[in-house]
Amino acid sequence: MKKVKKYDFSRRPLRASKFWMGLARAFAIKPRLKGRKLTIRRIGMDGIKPPYLLFATHASMMDFPVMYTAVHPYNANNVVAIDAIRDVGDWVMRRLGCIAKRKFVKDYYLIRNMKYAAEKYGDIVCVYPEARYSLDGCESFLPDSLGKMCRLMKIPVVVLRMYGNFIMSPQWNKDEQYLPLECELELIATAEEAQTLPVEELNARIRKAFVRDDYAYQKENGIINANPKRAHGLHSILYQCPHCGKEFKMYSEGTRLWCAACGKSWQMTELGELEAEEGETEFSHIPDWFKWERANVRKEVREGTYRFEDEVTVHTLPNAKRFYDQGRGKLIQTCEGTHLECNAYGEPVTIDWAGTELESVHVEYDYPYRKEKYKKNIFGDCLDISTLEDSYWLHPVTKRDQLTKFSFATEEIYLLAQEKLKAEQAAAKAAKEAKKKD
């Protein structure tokens, strides 16, 4: 098979072109926000001008027009996943100032290019550190490396917290609704603090600033979602029945969610709450159900009983041009890590990610949504796991609605592996000190 050219992440980013950004604002950003009320609040931002490091919450495609509107009249060098670069085109995205990245991969070039954009152009550098859209309207996994990133950048750190972007278009139901949006630009560390505060303190400030709950926001503000299909796809994240405990037997349609195993059913109200059609409402608040499922996965991981194995269709994304069909492979995940066997570009490939290596995983429900645009790449529900050289987009063949649990397990396996590693390091340090005393 002809050798496929990989994406060159070492290329220096370009400054966002005033011409191309003008076109983007006129024909993409403003039209996306038309008919939607957007309220912008600034907290501690007096006198704060670029360059600064902007950490933005991530909930839907609406995040991007909201971000660009919130930082106006300034532009930004936006860190963007390679699949999004592919969707629009590398040439255009580079002229919009975008910096390409593979999700959940430690990339030396990323920090170098971010520092270059801040120092050379004096612009905002925007990062979506959750690296994927929120699945339940709340904060997602944030890596410990963010504090170190702040220290390396040596510029003020700002968080853009967005509300409403999720409930208007959750990832499991991308049918966009015209609902009010809000965002808050908040300074969480000055340039001096970014250079002097302990990494742990910077991480704590970032995590605190990312706390949010779009369903609570919807209820508190009385935001009505009258979409007659508002519960469609909800079973993708609420995959385990709290009544009978069965997994992957949940279904949803219209405003209704139900379990095919025991028959228990719920209605999703216009305020985003759940009400049992009969009997007890175990979880009226969707994020509470979601957290209950995660706790169950955490228990499986820590008890050593968790395992996933299935045949998967494999597509690779080595560059920003197109996906390459690699046929079928096997994906296995245990409490020790994740294993993929497949063929890629005519050669057998085996990849192992230890528990300490894979922090999280990107999942997509019914991808791509606009299927008429991507007729050669229809995957359905899939997950994306990357190496430095390539991204593997995997679609389970025989197992239904596994993605949310797989993402939970990936994060819980990583957290457990980190705990064990720190315990081993502490024990080794203690042993070394005891040996010195002897």
Short mmCIF file of N, CA, C and O in Angstrom, two decimals, residues 165-242:
data_model
loop_
_atom_site.label_atom_id
_atom_site.label_comp_id
_atom_site.label_asym_id
_atom_site.label_seq_id
_atom_site.Cartn_x
_atom_site.Cartn_y
_atom_site.Cartn_z
N ASN A 165 -24.97 25.70 26.10
CA ASN A 165 -24.48 25.06 24.88
C ASN A 165 -24.80 23.58 24.87
O ASN A 165 -25.05 22.99 23.81
N PHE A 166 -24.79 22.96 26.05
CA PHE A 166 -25.06 21.53 26.12
C PHE A 166 -26.54 21.23 25.94
O PHE A 166 -26.92 20.41 25.10
N ILE A 167 -27.40 21.90 26.73
CA ILE A 167 -28.82 21.53 26.66
C ILE A 167 -29.45 21.86 25.31
O ILE A 167 -30.44 21.24 24.92
N MET A 168 -28.86 22.81 24.57
CA MET A 168 -29.40 23.12 23.25
C MET A 168 -29.00 22.06 22.22
O MET A 168 -29.67 21.91 21.19
N SER A 169 -27.92 21.29 22.52
CA SER A 169 -27.48 20.28 21.56
C SER A 169 -26.53 19.28 22.22
O SER A 169 -25.33 19.30 21.99
N PRO A 170 -27.06 18.38 23.09
CA PRO A 170 -26.18 17.39 23.72
C PRO A 170 -25.61 16.43 22.68
O PRO A 170 -26.19 16.24 21.61
N GLN A 171 -24.47 15.84 23.00
CA GLN A 171 -23.80 14.98 22.02
C GLN A 171 -24.60 13.76 21.64
O GLN A 171 -24.43 13.21 20.55
N TRP A 172 -25.50 13.33 22.49
CA TRP A 172 -26.31 12.16 22.15
C TRP A 172 -27.59 12.54 21.41
O TRP A 172 -28.38 11.67 21.02
N ASN A 173 -27.78 13.85 21.20
CA ASN A 173 -28.94 14.34 20.43
C ASN A 173 -28.57 15.69 19.84
O ASN A 173 -28.77 16.72 20.45
N LYS A 174 -28.02 15.68 18.63
CA LYS A 174 -27.44 16.89 18.04
C LYS A 174 -28.45 17.76 17.30
O LYS A 174 -28.07 18.63 16.52
N ASP A 175 -29.74 17.53 17.55
CA ASP A 175 -30.79 18.33 16.93
C ASP A 175 -30.87 19.68 17.67
O ASP A 175 -31.49 19.80 18.71
N GLU A 176 -30.21 20.72 17.13
CA GLU A 176 -30.03 21.99 17.85
C GLU A 176 -31.35 22.72 18.10
O GLU A 176 -32.20 22.81 17.22
N GLN A 177 -31.45 23.26 19.32
CA GLN A 177 -32.61 24.04 19.72
C GLN A 177 -32.20 25.50 19.96
O GLN A 177 -31.06 25.78 20.30
N TYR A 178 -33.14 26.42 19.78
CA TYR A 178 -32.86 27.85 19.99
C TYR A 178 -33.18 28.21 21.43
O TYR A 178 -34.28 28.63 21.75
N LEU A 179 -32.16 28.03 22.28
CA LEU A 179 -32.29 28.30 23.71
C LEU A 179 -31.28 29.37 24.11
O LEU A 179 -30.25 29.53 23.46
N PRO A 180 -31.53 30.12 25.19
CA PRO A 180 -30.60 31.17 25.61
C PRO A 180 -29.27 30.61 26.07
O PRO A 180 -29.20 29.51 26.64
N LEU A 181 -28.20 31.37 25.83
CA LEU A 181 -26.85 30.97 26.17
C LEU A 181 -26.21 32.00 27.09
O LEU A 181 -26.51 33.19 27.00
N GLU A 182 -25.33 31.54 27.97
CA GLU A 182 -24.58 32.44 28.85
C GLU A 182 -23.14 31.98 28.90
O GLU A 182 -22.84 30.79 28.70
N CYS A 183 -22.24 32.92 29.17
CA CYS A 183 -20.84 32.54 29.38
C CYS A 183 -20.19 33.53 30.34
O CYS A 183 -20.64 34.67 30.48
N GLU A 184 -19.14 33.07 31.01
CA GLU A 184 -18.40 33.88 31.96
C GLU A 184 -16.92 33.79 31.64
O GLU A 184 -16.36 32.69 31.59
N LEU A 185 -16.29 34.94 31.41
CA LEU A 185 -14.84 35.01 31.26
C LEU A 185 -14.27 35.38 32.62
O LEU A 185 -14.55 36.47 33.13
N GLU A 186 -13.50 34.49 33.22
CA GLU A 186 -13.01 34.73 34.58
C GLU A 186 -11.49 34.58 34.65
O GLU A 186 -10.93 33.53 34.26
N LEU A 187 -10.82 35.60 35.16
CA LEU A 187 -9.39 35.52 35.42
C LEU A 187 -9.17 34.65 36.65
O LEU A 187 -9.72 34.93 37.72
N ILE A 188 -8.35 33.60 36.51
CA ILE A 188 -8.10 32.74 37.68
C ILE A 188 -6.64 32.79 38.13
O ILE A 188 -6.32 32.31 39.21
N ALA A 189 -5.77 33.40 37.31
CA ALA A 189 -4.37 33.56 37.72
C ALA A 189 -3.73 34.67 36.90
O ALA A 189 -3.85 34.68 35.67
N THR A 190 -3.08 35.61 37.55
CA THR A 190 -2.32 36.64 36.85
C THR A 190 -1.05 36.01 36.27
O THR A 190 -0.71 34.85 36.59
N ALA A 191 -0.33 36.76 35.46
CA ALA A 191 0.92 36.25 34.88
C ALA A 191 1.91 35.89 36.00
O ALA A 191 2.60 34.87 35.93
N GLU A 192 1.96 36.72 37.02
CA GLU A 192 2.87 36.45 38.14
C GLU A 192 2.45 35.18 38.88
O GLU A 192 3.30 34.33 39.21
N GLU A 193 1.15 35.03 39.13
CA GLU A 193 0.67 33.83 39.82
C GLU A 193 0.91 32.58 38.99
O GLU A 193 1.22 31.51 39.54
N ALA A 194 0.75 32.69 37.67
CA ALA A 194 0.97 31.54 36.79
C ALA A 194 2.40 31.03 36.88
O ALA A 194 2.66 29.84 36.67
N GLN A 195 3.34 31.93 37.20
CA GLN A 195 4.75 31.55 37.28
C GLN A 195 5.20 31.15 38.68
O GLN A 195 6.22 30.49 38.84
N THR A 196 4.44 31.57 39.70
CA THR A 196 4.90 31.36 41.08
C THR A 196 4.05 30.39 41.90
O THR A 196 4.56 29.77 42.84
N LEU A 197 2.77 30.26 41.59
CA LEU A 197 1.91 29.38 42.37
C LEU A 197 2.30 27.92 42.14
O LEU A 197 2.72 27.54 41.04
N PRO A 198 2.16 27.07 43.16
CA PRO A 198 2.40 25.63 42.95
C PRO A 198 1.47 25.07 41.88
O PRO A 198 0.33 25.54 41.73
N VAL A 199 1.95 24.08 41.16
CA VAL A 199 1.16 23.45 40.11
C VAL A 199 -0.17 22.93 40.67
O VAL A 199 -1.22 23.05 40.03
N GLU A 200 -0.13 22.40 41.88
CA GLU A 200 -1.33 21.86 42.50
C GLU A 200 -2.38 22.94 42.73
O GLU A 200 -3.59 22.71 42.56
N GLU A 201 -1.94 24.14 43.12
CA GLU A 201 -2.87 25.25 43.32
C GLU A 201 -3.48 25.71 42.01
O GLU A 201 -4.69 25.99 41.94
N LEU A 202 -2.67 25.76 40.96
CA LEU A 202 -3.19 26.14 39.65
C LEU A 202 -4.22 25.12 39.17
O LEU A 202 -5.29 25.49 38.65
N ASN A 203 -3.91 23.84 39.34
CA ASN A 203 -4.87 22.80 38.95
C ASN A 203 -6.17 22.93 39.74
O ASN A 203 -7.27 22.76 39.20
N ALA A 204 -6.06 23.22 41.03
CA ALA A 204 -7.25 23.35 41.87
C ALA A 204 -8.11 24.52 41.41
O ALA A 204 -9.34 24.42 41.37
N ARG A 205 -7.48 25.63 41.05
CA ARG A 205 -8.24 26.79 40.56
C ARG A 205 -8.94 26.48 39.24
O ARG A 205 -10.09 26.89 39.03
N ILE A 206 -8.24 25.78 38.36
CA ILE A 206 -8.84 25.43 37.07
C ILE A 206 -10.04 24.52 37.26
O ILE A 206 -11.11 24.73 36.69
N ARG A 207 -9.86 23.48 38.09
CA ARG A 207 -10.96 22.53 38.32
C ARG A 207 -12.17 23.21 38.96
O ARG A 207 -13.31 22.93 38.60
N LYS A 208 -11.91 24.09 39.90
CA LYS A 208 -13.01 24.82 40.55
C LYS A 208 -13.76 25.68 39.53
O LYS A 208 -14.99 25.75 39.53
N ALA A 209 -13.01 26.33 38.63
CA ALA A 209 -13.62 27.21 37.63
C ALA A 209 -14.40 26.43 36.57
O ALA A 209 -15.28 26.99 35.90
N PHE A 210 -14.09 25.13 36.42
CA PHE A 210 -14.76 24.32 35.39
C PHE A 210 -16.05 23.67 35.90
O PHE A 210 -16.80 23.09 35.11
N VAL A 211 -16.31 23.75 37.20
CA VAL A 211 -17.51 23.12 37.75
C VAL A 211 -18.76 23.78 37.18
O VAL A 211 -18.92 25.00 37.22
N ARG A 212 -19.64 22.98 36.63
CA ARG A 212 -20.88 23.50 36.03
C ARG A 212 -21.87 22.36 35.90
O ARG A 212 -21.51 21.18 36.01
N ASP A 213 -23.13 22.70 35.65
CA ASP A 213 -24.19 21.71 35.49
C ASP A 213 -25.27 22.34 34.64
O ASP A 213 -26.04 23.18 35.10
N ASP A 214 -25.31 21.98 33.36
CA ASP A 214 -26.24 22.62 32.44
C ASP A 214 -27.69 22.28 32.74
O ASP A 214 -28.58 23.08 32.47
N TYR A 215 -27.96 21.09 33.30
CA TYR A 215 -29.34 20.77 33.64
C TYR A 215 -29.81 21.58 34.85
O TYR A 215 -30.97 22.01 34.90
N ALA A 216 -28.92 21.81 35.81
CA ALA A 216 -29.27 22.67 36.95
C ALA A 216 -29.47 24.10 36.46
O ALA A 216 -30.41 24.79 36.89
N TYR A 217 -28.62 24.55 35.53
CA TYR A 217 -28.76 25.89 34.93
C TYR A 217 -30.12 26.01 34.23
O TYR A 217 -30.81 27.03 34.35
N GLN A 218 -30.52 24.97 33.50
CA GLN A 218 -31.79 24.99 32.79
C GLN A 218 -32.96 25.12 33.77
O GLN A 218 -33.85 25.95 33.57
N LYS A 219 -32.93 24.31 34.84
CA LYS A 219 -34.03 24.34 35.81
C LYS A 219 -34.08 25.66 36.56
O LYS A 219 -35.16 26.26 36.73
N GLU A 220 -32.92 26.15 37.02
CA GLU A 220 -32.87 27.39 37.79
C GLU A 220 -33.37 28.58 36.99
O GLU A 220 -33.95 29.52 37.55
N ASN A 221 -33.15 28.54 35.68
CA ASN A 221 -33.54 29.66 34.83
C ASN A 221 -34.86 29.42 34.10
O ASN A 221 -35.27 30.25 33.29
N GLY A 222 -35.51 28.31 34.38
CA GLY A 222 -36.81 28.02 33.77
C GLY A 222 -36.77 27.95 32.26
O GLY A 222 -37.71 28.39 31.59
N ILE A 223 -35.70 27.38 31.72
CA ILE A 223 -35.53 27.31 30.26
C ILE A 223 -36.30 26.10 29.71
O ILE A 223 -36.02 24.96 30.06
N ILE A 224 -37.27 26.37 28.89
CA ILE A 224 -38.14 25.34 28.33
C ILE A 224 -37.54 24.76 27.05
O ILE A 224 -37.23 25.49 26.11
N ASN A 225 -37.37 23.45 27.02
CA ASN A 225 -36.96 22.76 25.80
C ASN A 225 -38.16 21.95 25.32
O ASN A 225 -38.46 20.88 25.85
N ALA A 226 -38.87 22.49 24.34
CA ALA A 226 -40.10 21.88 23.87
C ALA A 226 -39.87 20.89 22.73
O ALA A 226 -40.84 20.41 22.13
N ASN A 227 -38.63 20.55 22.45
CA ASN A 227 -38.32 19.61 21.38
C ASN A 227 -39.06 18.28 21.64
O ASN A 227 -38.83 17.63 22.65
N PRO A 228 -39.95 17.86 20.74
CA PRO A 228 -40.70 16.62 20.95
C PRO A 228 -39.81 15.37 20.89
O PRO A 228 -40.27 14.28 21.24
N LYS A 229 -38.54 15.53 20.49
CA LYS A 229 -37.60 14.40 20.45
C LYS A 229 -36.45 14.64 21.42
O LYS A 229 -35.35 14.13 21.21
N ARG A 230 -36.69 15.38 22.49
CA ARG A 230 -35.59 15.79 23.37
C ARG A 230 -34.91 14.64 24.11
O ARG A 230 -33.78 14.77 24.55
N ALA A 231 -35.59 13.49 24.26
CA ALA A 231 -34.97 12.35 24.94
C ALA A 231 -34.32 11.37 23.96
O ALA A 231 -33.69 10.40 24.39
N HIS A 232 -34.44 11.63 22.68
CA HIS A 232 -33.90 10.70 21.68
C HIS A 232 -32.38 10.61 21.82
O HIS A 232 -31.68 11.61 21.76
N GLY A 233 -31.88 9.40 22.04
CA GLY A 233 -30.45 9.19 22.20
C GLY A 233 -29.99 9.19 23.65
O GLY A 233 -28.82 8.91 23.93
N LEU A 234 -30.87 9.51 24.60
CA LEU A 234 -30.49 9.59 26.01
C LEU A 234 -29.96 8.26 26.55
O LEU A 234 -29.12 8.24 27.45
N HIS A 235 -30.41 7.16 25.96
CA HIS A 235 -29.93 5.85 26.40
C HIS A 235 -28.44 5.65 26.12
O HIS A 235 -27.81 4.75 26.70
N SER A 236 -27.87 6.49 25.26
CA SER A 236 -26.44 6.37 24.97
C SER A 236 -25.59 6.66 26.20
O SER A 236 -24.51 6.08 26.37
N ILE A 237 -26.08 7.58 27.06
CA ILE A 237 -25.33 7.88 28.29
C ILE A 237 -25.97 7.22 29.51
O ILE A 237 -25.27 6.89 30.47
N LEU A 238 -27.28 7.05 29.49
CA LEU A 238 -27.96 6.36 30.60
C LEU A 238 -28.21 4.92 30.16
O LEU A 238 -29.31 4.53 29.82
N TYR A 239 -27.13 4.15 30.17
CA TYR A 239 -27.14 2.80 29.59
C TYR A 239 -27.49 1.72 30.62
O TYR A 239 -27.72 0.57 30.25
N GLN A 240 -27.53 2.08 31.92
CA GLN A 240 -27.81 1.09 32.96
C GLN A 240 -29.08 1.45 33.70
O GLN A 240 -29.25 2.58 34.14
N CYS A 241 -29.97 0.49 33.82
CA CYS A 241 -31.26 0.73 34.47
C CYS A 241 -31.07 0.77 35.99
O CYS A 241 -30.57 -0.20 36.59
N PRO A 242 -31.49 1.85 36.66
CA PRO A 242 -31.36 1.91 38.12
C PRO A 242 -32.41 1.07 38.85
O PRO A 242 -32.29 0.86 40.05
#
